Every structure is written in C-alpha cells, then in structure tokens.
C-alpha cells in the first residue's frame, strides 16, 4: 500500500493517510469542488514551513551560546538570541544511523528498528570505496523497512513538499530505505555513511541518480606517507581536491528553498559537518591558524585523514557549518517566508574523540566529559546530551531558555502539532510534543522516563528519571550492575550513588526491562537482556 501511495505522490497526487499499524491506507481523494480546492489552498498557505538542521557529532559545548569560547558561531548564536535554547535535549543514540531512525520514526531505541550502525557487510567488501563507486549495491546501511511511517510521509500527507539534504544512513540507494521511498520528495547528499568519511567523494546522490563529482579517489583513512614531512603543508595537498561535498549540499538546499517558497515545505538539512575527517575550506583553516598559532600535525594514525592543523581545521569546520546556517536564514528572509518558518537546530550525538579532533581542548562536551568512554558512542551525557535551538518569529519568545527535558523522538509529534496533524495512536510514538515549551506555555507534558539502549561499544542501557540518570555498561561482558547519578549535582557522572538510593535504582532497572522489546534485527539483540539470538 505504501509503494502505491508513494507512486501517486511522485506523480502529483497526494492522497491522505490513515495510519494503521505502520501501514498507510487511502481514505480520501482531493476534492473536485471549487470551494473545497479554495479551502485546501487557504489551509496550505497558513501552514508554517519547517527547517530541521541536524549537525553530525557536534558537541553540547561546541557553539558559542552553549559556552564555546574558541570557535566562532555567530549565526547559531543569533538563532539563540532570536529564539529558545534547550538545556536538556537529548539525541536518540550516541551514533548516527540509530539517532536518525529515532528522529524519523518517533520511537526510542527500545522500540526502533535501527539500534546501531550496521554496514550490512554480508553484501561484500563494503569498505572498498573503489568497488562501491562502481556498484551501488555496496553502499548504504541496513534499510528501514518499507512499512515504516516517517515524519516525512506524515508531512507529505499534510500538504508539505519535503526535502532532505546531507547524510542519510538508513538504507542503500534505490532500496526500500532510500529517502525518496521514506517520505522525501527531494534528496541530495550521501546515502551511505561510509562514503561520508571523505568530504571529497567520487559522487553524491540526487534522488536515485548519481551525481559524479570532479574528485579522484583517495581512500578514506589513508595516512600520511612515512617519507612525507608532517610539518610541510604541501604534504597534505592530496587530501584537498576539487568538489567539496558540503558546498554542493548547501547549494542544493538554497535551490530547494527557492523553488518551494510558494508552498509549505519541510527541509531536513542533515549536514555531515563536523563529523570527521578533518577537511575544511582553506579560508577558514587559515583564519584559525592565525588565531590559534602553530600546532602539532595529525598524521592519520588514529583513523580518518591526516591534517597539518587539526585544531584549526576542527574549528574551521564548525564555523563553516555556522556560515551555512546563516545562508539558510538569509534565504528564508530573501524569499519572504522567514516569518512563517520554524527552524530547529541540533546534533545527532555528542563529540568524537578520535581522528585528530582534540575535543577536550575545545571543551566540546561543555559541562560533560567528551573523552573516549564519555562522548560519541557512549550513553553518558557527553554522548547523548546535545544542543537544541528553535526560532519561530511571533511564536517563540526571543532570548528564552528552557530546562524542559526532551529528546529527538519528541520531534515527530512536535512537527505533527506544528503542521496541524493528529498522528494515529497505532504508530505507538514514544515522543511527547514540546510545542508548548516552544511557545512558552505552562501546560507542557513531561516525560516520566526516558530510555536508551545501544548494542555496540560493549552494550549499554540508560534511563533518565527526573534528576536521576541510570546507566548500565559492558553488557556484553555480562555486567548487569547499574550505576546511578544525580545530574543536578553531578552532571559529569562521577559519583555513583546507587548504594544510597536503592528504590530509585530498582525503579530504573524495571524501566530497563519495560521500555524495550526484542529487536527485529538479530544483530541488535543482547542475549544478556534476554533476547534470543
């Protein structure tokens, strides 16, 4: 049924959905009466546009309005000045693919289909970039199923033109999980997360067609040759090619906003920046070399590409990304739709700790730890607490701050509220709309519990209960002990108080059982939690 509906939409017909158990059922066709058409056009004109900006591996403390004092982010900071800043917003997972699945489906990782990155290695040598450039069947991650209902599909049914630009990670090209088959009228970028391990790829995807770029193949994770002088900037020239993917992505985003200014639109701008490797426009790198001074080079011995000026390049990537945020805002103003547009800015997970990115030097985690074991890949606060800012002129009070505890799985019901859509109860969303918090209202519903699980990095679970955070690590080693932290007094999670609050601890353990179901995908199951393999 979903493919039939999708076929109709691709040919200009947008039937309505009645969502039932994850499948779409046609219940109405567009009205043929002149009055009905006028009402539909009036309703469409009143719908707010939505721009959702998802950065990649941006830490809670990587932008100025969250305390960053080395990296310049004036455009993001201006968003905070013109809108609302969330102090307690969470990603759905500490790595890319599951976080994006949670975003699009509104289900946390106790219920979502994708719960970790999965390269689908059984297809062949998926890490051979030369082979993948010739065989699209080697690209992409495990696909979300055809019957999945995404926020893109729901907004399509509400009359929105939907676009996604950046990094996908939820299915190979032309598969059931590809963006054009999961609610997006337009797509441009990396379908495959592995391909995003270089910012100078051989190709990107524009819908279901390859966009071949003017770059030669430099396999990701290539180190600096042993004979090269690591202090000579010329030794790194092979890693600076012609077509810089983020430049092409922001241009496609500008074109999408330009051509859809007369209709309500949803733009999911999933920029890959500042995910590694360290590759940034030279003008920004030079700016930070002048600001920071000379530094030790990174030769690539800890993954990704080498960099002559790793700190300067990391900062350059974030300032470049900030510059693109400014371009989006300027385009919205230029086309006259800014006043009727909700913008949400956030990150898919916490900061990395590898590949030459010296995130501790930048204090990328802000009030949280960002080192290995604490940032990306881990369910500690540094891995899942992320910045989130929202602006909506005339709706969101400028310069406000909220301590409302929210998560990326709340985005689905929130955007439904914004679009005037009532999602079916059969979707079994885990999210709670945070629209009241955006609007400064007093009736904001709160989460009783928030849950995460991650069947990678040795297996992890986490629960948030008000001020309490419970975490179980090293599950694959058979560890079933749960640590407990008071985030109000110990945001860095340094003092385990599980022995002092047995009732809270037992409650957290119960939620660790109740808030999950056995993963459909066997590779995401944890036998230590009772899953059958």
PDB file of C-alpha atoms in Angstrom, residues 55-58 96 127 129 167 190 192-200 220-221 244 246 271-280 298 300 302-307 309-311 313-315 317-318 348-359 362 372 376:
ATOM      1  CA  UNK A  55      24.566  18.519  12.561  1.00  0.00           C
ATOM      2  CA  UNK A  56      26.851  15.498  12.894  1.00  0.00           C
ATOM      3  CA  UNK A  57      28.958  14.883  16.033  1.00  0.00           C
ATOM      4  CA  UNK A  58      28.553  18.465  17.246  1.00  0.00           C
ATOM      5  CA  UNK A  96      24.451   8.332  13.522  1.00  0.00           C
ATOM      6  CA  UNK A 127      34.615  -0.696   2.803  1.00  0.00           C
ATOM      7  CA  UNK A 129      35.500   2.635  -1.932  1.00  0.00           C
ATOM      8  CA  UNK A 167      23.663  12.398   5.142  1.00  0.00           C
ATOM      9  CA  UNK A 190      25.477  10.890   0.936  1.00  0.00           C
ATOM     10  CA  UNK A 192      25.925   5.910   2.706  1.00  0.00           C
ATOM     11  CA  UNK A 193      27.638   6.938   5.940  1.00  0.00           C
ATOM     12  CA  UNK A 194      30.907   5.304   4.897  1.00  0.00           C
ATOM     13  CA  UNK A 195      31.055   7.475   1.789  1.00  0.00           C
ATOM     14  CA  UNK A 196      30.874  10.450   4.138  1.00  0.00           C
ATOM     15  CA  UNK A 197      34.301   9.515   5.512  1.00  0.00           C
ATOM     16  CA  UNK A 198      35.661  11.903   2.897  1.00  0.00           C
ATOM     17  CA  UNK A 199      34.361  15.365   2.065  1.00  0.00           C
ATOM     18  CA  UNK A 200      35.714  14.931  -1.463  1.00  0.00           C
ATOM     19  CA  UNK A 220      39.247   7.274   3.478  1.00  0.00           C
ATOM     20  CA  UNK A 221      41.571   6.589   6.411  1.00  0.00           C
ATOM     21  CA  UNK A 244      33.784  19.856  -1.532  1.00  0.00           C
ATOM     22  CA  UNK A 246      29.178  20.421   1.854  1.00  0.00           C
ATOM     23  CA  UNK A 271      24.755  18.312   7.267  1.00  0.00           C
ATOM     24  CA  UNK A 272      27.650  15.853   7.798  1.00  0.00           C
ATOM     25  CA  UNK A 273      29.732  18.613   9.389  1.00  0.00           C
ATOM     26  CA  UNK A 274      31.679  18.479  11.738  1.00  0.00           C
ATOM     27  CA  UNK A 275      31.970  14.673  11.545  1.00  0.00           C
ATOM     28  CA  UNK A 276      35.486  13.548  10.687  1.00  0.00           C
ATOM     29  CA  UNK A 277      37.650  13.610   8.594  1.00  0.00           C
ATOM     30  CA  UNK A 278      39.266  16.965   9.256  1.00  0.00           C
ATOM     31  CA  UNK A 279      38.654  18.715   5.934  1.00  0.00           C
ATOM     32  CA  UNK A 280      37.539  22.338   5.722  1.00  0.00           C
ATOM     33  CA  UNK A 298      47.909  14.885  12.910  1.00  0.00           C
ATOM     34  CA  UNK A 300      46.267   9.929  10.450  1.00  0.00           C
ATOM     35  CA  UNK A 302      44.209   7.281  14.788  1.00  0.00           C
ATOM     36  CA  UNK A 303      41.792   6.994  11.863  1.00  0.00           C
ATOM     37  CA  UNK A 304      40.481   9.257   9.096  1.00  0.00           C
ATOM     38  CA  UNK A 305      42.683  11.636   7.078  1.00  0.00           C
ATOM     39  CA  UNK A 306      45.781  13.482   8.334  1.00  0.00           C
ATOM     40  CA  UNK A 307      45.735  17.235   8.925  1.00  0.00           C
ATOM     41  CA  UNK A 309      46.487  21.902  11.594  1.00  0.00           C
ATOM     42  CA  UNK A 310      43.963  19.623  13.326  1.00  0.00           C
ATOM     43  CA  UNK A 311      42.641  22.074  15.920  1.00  0.00           C
ATOM     44  CA  UNK A 313      40.581  22.539  10.948  1.00  0.00           C
ATOM     45  CA  UNK A 314      38.074  21.278  13.519  1.00  0.00           C
ATOM     46  CA  UNK A 315      37.183  24.862  14.415  1.00  0.00           C
ATOM     47  CA  UNK A 317      34.532  23.009  10.029  1.00  0.00           C
ATOM     48  CA  UNK A 318      32.185  24.284  12.729  1.00  0.00           C
ATOM     49  CA  UNK A 348      22.773  13.713  16.157  1.00  0.00           C
ATOM     50  CA  UNK A 349      25.063  12.806  19.078  1.00  0.00           C
ATOM     51  CA  UNK A 350      27.977  14.045  21.140  1.00  0.00           C
ATOM     52  CA  UNK A 351      31.520  14.898  20.042  1.00  0.00           C
ATOM     53  CA  UNK A 352      34.079  12.436  18.774  1.00  0.00           C
ATOM     54  CA  UNK A 353      37.412  11.627  20.435  1.00  0.00           C
ATOM     55  CA  UNK A 354      39.410  10.228  17.538  1.00  0.00           C
ATOM     56  CA  UNK A 355      40.782  11.101  14.091  1.00  0.00           C
ATOM     57  CA  UNK A 356      42.775  14.113  15.213  1.00  0.00           C
ATOM     58  CA  UNK A 357      39.837  16.005  16.732  1.00  0.00           C
ATOM     59  CA  UNK A 358      41.133  17.375  20.035  1.00  0.00           C
ATOM     60  CA  UNK A 359      37.687  17.856  21.533  1.00  0.00           C
ATOM     61  CA  UNK A 362      37.813  22.775  22.882  1.00  0.00           C
ATOM     62  CA  UNK A 372      36.690   8.106  24.877  1.00  0.00           C
ATOM     63  CA  UNK A 376      30.293   9.764  20.984  1.00  0.00           C
TER      64      UNK A 376
END
